[in-house]
Coordinates of C-alpha atoms in Angstrom, one line a residue:
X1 CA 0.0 0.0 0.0
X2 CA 1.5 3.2 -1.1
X3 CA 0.9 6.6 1.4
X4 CA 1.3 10.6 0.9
X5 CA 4.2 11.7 2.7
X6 CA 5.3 15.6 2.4
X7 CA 8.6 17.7 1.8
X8 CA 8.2 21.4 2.0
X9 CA 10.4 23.4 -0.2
X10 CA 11.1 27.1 -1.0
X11 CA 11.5 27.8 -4.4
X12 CA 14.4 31.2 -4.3
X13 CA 17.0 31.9 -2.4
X14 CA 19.5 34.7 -2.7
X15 CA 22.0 33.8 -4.7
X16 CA 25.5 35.3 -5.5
X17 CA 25.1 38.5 -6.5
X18 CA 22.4 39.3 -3.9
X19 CA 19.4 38.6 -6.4
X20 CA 16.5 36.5 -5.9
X21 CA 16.7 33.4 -8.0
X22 CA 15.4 29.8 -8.2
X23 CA 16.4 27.6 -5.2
X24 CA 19.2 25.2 -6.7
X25 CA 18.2 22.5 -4.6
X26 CA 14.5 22.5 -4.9
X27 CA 14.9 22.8 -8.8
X28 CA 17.1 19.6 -8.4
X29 CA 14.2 17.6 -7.2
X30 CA 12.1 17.9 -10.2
X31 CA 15.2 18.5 -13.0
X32 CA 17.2 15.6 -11.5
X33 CA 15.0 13.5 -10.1
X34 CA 17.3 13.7 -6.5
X35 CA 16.8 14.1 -2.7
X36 CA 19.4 14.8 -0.2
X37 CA 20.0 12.8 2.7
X38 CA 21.6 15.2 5.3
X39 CA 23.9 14.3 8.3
X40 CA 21.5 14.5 11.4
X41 CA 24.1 15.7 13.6
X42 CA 24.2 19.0 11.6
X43 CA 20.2 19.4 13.1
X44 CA 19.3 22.8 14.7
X45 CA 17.3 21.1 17.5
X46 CA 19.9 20.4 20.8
X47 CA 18.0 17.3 21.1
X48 CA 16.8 15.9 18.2
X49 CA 20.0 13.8 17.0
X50 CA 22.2 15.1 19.9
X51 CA 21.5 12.5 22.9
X52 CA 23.6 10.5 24.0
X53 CA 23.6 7.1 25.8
X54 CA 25.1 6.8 29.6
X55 CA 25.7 3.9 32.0
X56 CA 25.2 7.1 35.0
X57 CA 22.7 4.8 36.8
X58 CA 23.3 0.8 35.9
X59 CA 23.4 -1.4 38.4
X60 CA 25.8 -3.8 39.4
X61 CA 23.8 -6.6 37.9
X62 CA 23.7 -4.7 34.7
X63 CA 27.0 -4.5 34.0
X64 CA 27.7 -7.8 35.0
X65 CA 25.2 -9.0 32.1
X66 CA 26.9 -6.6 29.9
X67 CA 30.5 -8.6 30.5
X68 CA 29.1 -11.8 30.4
X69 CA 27.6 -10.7 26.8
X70 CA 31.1 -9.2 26.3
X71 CA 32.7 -12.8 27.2
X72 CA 30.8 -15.0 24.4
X73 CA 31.4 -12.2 21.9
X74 CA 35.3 -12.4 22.7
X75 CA 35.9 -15.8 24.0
X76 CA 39.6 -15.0 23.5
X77 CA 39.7 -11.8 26.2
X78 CA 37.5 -14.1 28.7
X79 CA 40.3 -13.9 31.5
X80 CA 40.3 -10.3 31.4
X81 CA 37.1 -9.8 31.3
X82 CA 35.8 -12.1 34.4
X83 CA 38.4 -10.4 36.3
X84 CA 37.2 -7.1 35.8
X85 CA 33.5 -8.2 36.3
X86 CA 34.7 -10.3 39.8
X87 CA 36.3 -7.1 41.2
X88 CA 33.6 -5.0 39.7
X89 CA 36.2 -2.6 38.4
X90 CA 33.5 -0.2 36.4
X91 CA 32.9 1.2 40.3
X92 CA 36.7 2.2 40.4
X93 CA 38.0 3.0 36.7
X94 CA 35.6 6.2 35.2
X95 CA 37.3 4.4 31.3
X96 CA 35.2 1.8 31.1
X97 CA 32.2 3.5 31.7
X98 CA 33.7 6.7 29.0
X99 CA 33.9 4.1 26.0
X100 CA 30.1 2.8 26.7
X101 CA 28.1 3.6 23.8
X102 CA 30.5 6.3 21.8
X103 CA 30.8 3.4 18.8
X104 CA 27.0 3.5 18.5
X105 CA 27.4 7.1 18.9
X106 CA 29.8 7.8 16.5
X107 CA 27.6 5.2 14.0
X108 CA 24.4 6.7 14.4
X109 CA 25.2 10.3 14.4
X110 CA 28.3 11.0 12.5
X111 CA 28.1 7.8 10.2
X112 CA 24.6 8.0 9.1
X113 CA 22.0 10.5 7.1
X114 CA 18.7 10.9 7.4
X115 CA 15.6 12.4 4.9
X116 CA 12.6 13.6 6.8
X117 CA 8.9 14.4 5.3
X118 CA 5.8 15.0 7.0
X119 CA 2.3 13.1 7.0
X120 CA 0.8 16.5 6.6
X121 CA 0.5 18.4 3.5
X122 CA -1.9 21.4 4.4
X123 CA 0.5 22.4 7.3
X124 CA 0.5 26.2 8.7
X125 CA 3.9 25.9 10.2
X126 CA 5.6 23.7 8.3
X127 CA 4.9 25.9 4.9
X128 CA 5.7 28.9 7.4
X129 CA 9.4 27.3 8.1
X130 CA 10.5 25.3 5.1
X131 CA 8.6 26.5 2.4
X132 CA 8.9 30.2 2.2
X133 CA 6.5 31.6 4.3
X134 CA 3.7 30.1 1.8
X135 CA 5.5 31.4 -1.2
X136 CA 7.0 27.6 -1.8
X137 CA 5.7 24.1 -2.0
X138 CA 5.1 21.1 -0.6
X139 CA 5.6 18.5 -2.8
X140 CA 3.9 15.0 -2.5
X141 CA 5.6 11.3 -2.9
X142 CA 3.7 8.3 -2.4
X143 CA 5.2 5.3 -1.7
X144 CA 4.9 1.7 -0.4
X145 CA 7.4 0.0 2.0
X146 CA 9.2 -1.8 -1.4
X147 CA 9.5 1.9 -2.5
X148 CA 11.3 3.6 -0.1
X149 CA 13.6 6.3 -2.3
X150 CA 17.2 5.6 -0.5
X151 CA 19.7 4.8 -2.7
X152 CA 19.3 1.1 -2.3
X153 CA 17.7 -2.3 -4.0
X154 CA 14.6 -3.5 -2.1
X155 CA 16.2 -7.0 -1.8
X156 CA 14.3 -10.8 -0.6
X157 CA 10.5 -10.1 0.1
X158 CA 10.5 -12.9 2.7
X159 CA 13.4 -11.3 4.9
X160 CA 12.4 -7.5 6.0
X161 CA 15.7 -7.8 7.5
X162 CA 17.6 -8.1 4.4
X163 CA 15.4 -5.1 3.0
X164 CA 17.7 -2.4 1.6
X165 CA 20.6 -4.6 2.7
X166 CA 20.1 -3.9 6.2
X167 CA 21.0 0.0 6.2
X168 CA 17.6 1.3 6.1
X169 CA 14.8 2.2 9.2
X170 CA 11.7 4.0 8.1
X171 CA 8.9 5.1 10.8
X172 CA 6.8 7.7 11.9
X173 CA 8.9 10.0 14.8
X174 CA 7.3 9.8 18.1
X175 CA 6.9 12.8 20.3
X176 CA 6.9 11.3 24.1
X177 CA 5.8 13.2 27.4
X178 CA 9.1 11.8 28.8
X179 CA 12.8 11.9 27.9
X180 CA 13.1 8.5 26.4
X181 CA 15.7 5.5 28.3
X182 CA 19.0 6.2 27.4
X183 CA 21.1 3.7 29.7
X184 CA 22.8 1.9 27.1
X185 CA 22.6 -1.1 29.1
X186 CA 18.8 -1.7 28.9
X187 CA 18.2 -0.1 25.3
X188 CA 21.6 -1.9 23.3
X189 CA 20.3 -4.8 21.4
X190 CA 16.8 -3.5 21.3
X191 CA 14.7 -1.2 18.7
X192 CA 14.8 1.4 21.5
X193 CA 18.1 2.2 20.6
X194 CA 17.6 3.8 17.5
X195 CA 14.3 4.7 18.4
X196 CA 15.3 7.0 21.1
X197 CA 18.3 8.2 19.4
X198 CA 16.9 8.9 16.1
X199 CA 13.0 8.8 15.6
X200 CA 12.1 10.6 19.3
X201 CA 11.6 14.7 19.3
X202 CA 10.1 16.8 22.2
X203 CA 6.4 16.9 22.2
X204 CA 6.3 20.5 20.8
X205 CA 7.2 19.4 17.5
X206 CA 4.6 17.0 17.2
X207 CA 2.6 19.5 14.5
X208 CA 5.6 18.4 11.9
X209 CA 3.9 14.6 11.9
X210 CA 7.5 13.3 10.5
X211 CA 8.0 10.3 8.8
X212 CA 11.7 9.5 8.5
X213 CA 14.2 7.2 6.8
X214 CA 17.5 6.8 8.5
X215 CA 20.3 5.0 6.2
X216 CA 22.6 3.4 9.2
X217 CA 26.1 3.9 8.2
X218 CA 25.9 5.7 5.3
X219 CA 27.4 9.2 4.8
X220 CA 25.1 12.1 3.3
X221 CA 24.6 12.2 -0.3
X222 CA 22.1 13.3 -3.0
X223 CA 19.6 10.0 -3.7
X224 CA 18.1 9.7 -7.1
X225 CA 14.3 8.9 -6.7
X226 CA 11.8 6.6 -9.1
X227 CA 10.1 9.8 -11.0
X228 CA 6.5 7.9 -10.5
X229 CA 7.0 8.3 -7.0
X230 CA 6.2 12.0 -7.1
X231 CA 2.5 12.8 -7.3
X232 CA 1.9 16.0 -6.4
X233 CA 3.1 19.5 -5.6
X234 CA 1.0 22.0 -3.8
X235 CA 1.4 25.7 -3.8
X236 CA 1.8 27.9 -0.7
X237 CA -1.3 30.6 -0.3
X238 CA 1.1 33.4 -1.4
X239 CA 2.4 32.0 -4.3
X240 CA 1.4 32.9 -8.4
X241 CA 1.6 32.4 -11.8
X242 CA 5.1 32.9 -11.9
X243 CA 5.5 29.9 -9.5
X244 CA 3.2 27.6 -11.1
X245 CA 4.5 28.3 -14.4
X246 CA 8.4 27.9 -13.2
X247 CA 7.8 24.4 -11.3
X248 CA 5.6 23.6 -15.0
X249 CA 8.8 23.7 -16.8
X250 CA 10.6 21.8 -14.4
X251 CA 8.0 19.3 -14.7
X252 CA 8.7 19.2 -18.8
X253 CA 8.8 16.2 -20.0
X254 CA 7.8 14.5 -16.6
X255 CA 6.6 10.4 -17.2
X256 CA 3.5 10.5 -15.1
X257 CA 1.0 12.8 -13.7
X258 CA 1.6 15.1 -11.2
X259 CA -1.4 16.7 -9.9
X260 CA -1.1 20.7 -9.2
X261 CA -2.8 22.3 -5.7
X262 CA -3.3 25.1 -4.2
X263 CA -3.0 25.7 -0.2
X264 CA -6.4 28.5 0.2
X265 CA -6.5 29.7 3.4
X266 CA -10.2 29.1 5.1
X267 CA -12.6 32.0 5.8
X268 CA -13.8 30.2 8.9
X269 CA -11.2 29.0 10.5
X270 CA -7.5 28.4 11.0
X271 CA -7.0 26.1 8.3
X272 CA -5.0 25.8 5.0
X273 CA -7.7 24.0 2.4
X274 CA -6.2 22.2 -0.6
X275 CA -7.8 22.7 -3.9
X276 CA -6.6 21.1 -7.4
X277 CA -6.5 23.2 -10.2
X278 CA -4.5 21.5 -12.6
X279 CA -2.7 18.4 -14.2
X280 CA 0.9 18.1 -15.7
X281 CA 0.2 15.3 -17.6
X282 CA 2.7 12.7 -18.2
X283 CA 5.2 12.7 -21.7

């Protein structure tokens, strides 16, 4: 089942020479075909993409399953590693707690890129940041999980965990009440991990409805995208003929439909309406 998912866009930005022109990267999406997948630890949010796991309040016991984990993975470091579990040395030596979690870390955040849309299309803030202050778009994909535009090969349909060879997570962010868990020792080895780390904002952003697809341990990089996948492009309240008719002829020659709205704001309350008014039809 294919759904609408959202990426707001302006379309000018000052260039060079001080002058309002097209937006490169925006005019990339429909000339090229290709989406950027940006480093999340470049994010202007403190938290989103910035927390980091601790050990501050494991227990004994947890640490203790931790080494014995660490013993079957290196059976050849055994000895060391029962003696510093029988004289419970993480109490005494501040190192071994230091090096707890900064490979996943260093993996998830500087190692790894992310692409973020919305669920949302008619969105008053969302065309207020990203696209322009209602002069730009929000441009519609729909896609299936078999779909997903990353870069990689869907792969075996009876293993999801083979799916994009294993790189790729795609969900909806989730915007708890409560700082999520982040002791590594009761998230590592559970979906929590990256769920806390990468797909968990503060509640306040919780208008944004974002859907995200992390590529783990891959750098960021422009991403070519199936040109079908793109199905719509919707036009901020502000925005004119000249826009419509400069995102047309970026759309020339386009292989399928791609249906043209317009956000309207409502005379009776707070509300941005979406309203059809044309079709680029396919070449």
């Amino acid at each position: 089942m294919k759904t609408a998912y959202y990426k707001y866009r302006p379309l000018y930005h000052i260039g060079a020479k001080g002058i309002l022109e097209p937006h490169p990267f925006t005019r990339s999406i429909f000339e090229k075909a290709e989406i950027y997948y940006s480093a999340p630890k470049n994010y202007n949010d403190p938290f989103d993409c910035h927390l980091k796991l601790h050990v501050d309040d494991s227990t004994d016991a947890e640490w203790e399953r931790y080494y014995d984990s660490l013993g079957i993975q290196y059976p050849d470091q055994r000895a060391i590693i029962e003696v510093i579990k029988s004289n419970k040395r993480w109490r005494t030596d501040p190192r071994l707690a230091e090096g707890i979690g900064e490979n996943t870390h260093c993996e998830i955040y500087e190692e790894s890129s992310v692409f973020c849309l919305s669920k949302k299309g008619n969105s008053i803030p969302m065309f207020s940041y990203y696209a322009d202050s209602h002069w730009g778009i929000s441009i519609e994909y729909r896609f299936s999980d078999r779909e997903v535009p990353c870069g990689f090969p869907f792969g075996d349909l009876s293993r999801p965990d083979t799916w994009y060879g294993g790189k790729v997570i795609f969900r909806d962010v989730e915007y708890p009440p409560a700082f999520p868990e982040l002791n590594y020792h009761r998230v590592y080895g559970t979906d929590k991990i990256v769920r806390s780390l990468m797909f968990t904002k503060h509640h306040e952003w919780s208008h944004e409805e974002e859907f995200r697809i992390f590529r783990r341990k891959v750098t960021a990089s422009s991403v070519q995208f199936e040109r079908n996948l793109l199905t719509r492009v919707i036009f901020g309240c502000r925005s004119g003929d000249t826009e419509v008719n400069m995102v047309k002829g970026w759309l020339a020659g386009w292989p399928s439909d791609v249906v043209l709205s317009k956000a309207e704001t409502a005379t009776d309350q707070f509300e941005l309406r979406i309203k059809d008014f044309d079709t680029v039809k396919a070449i």
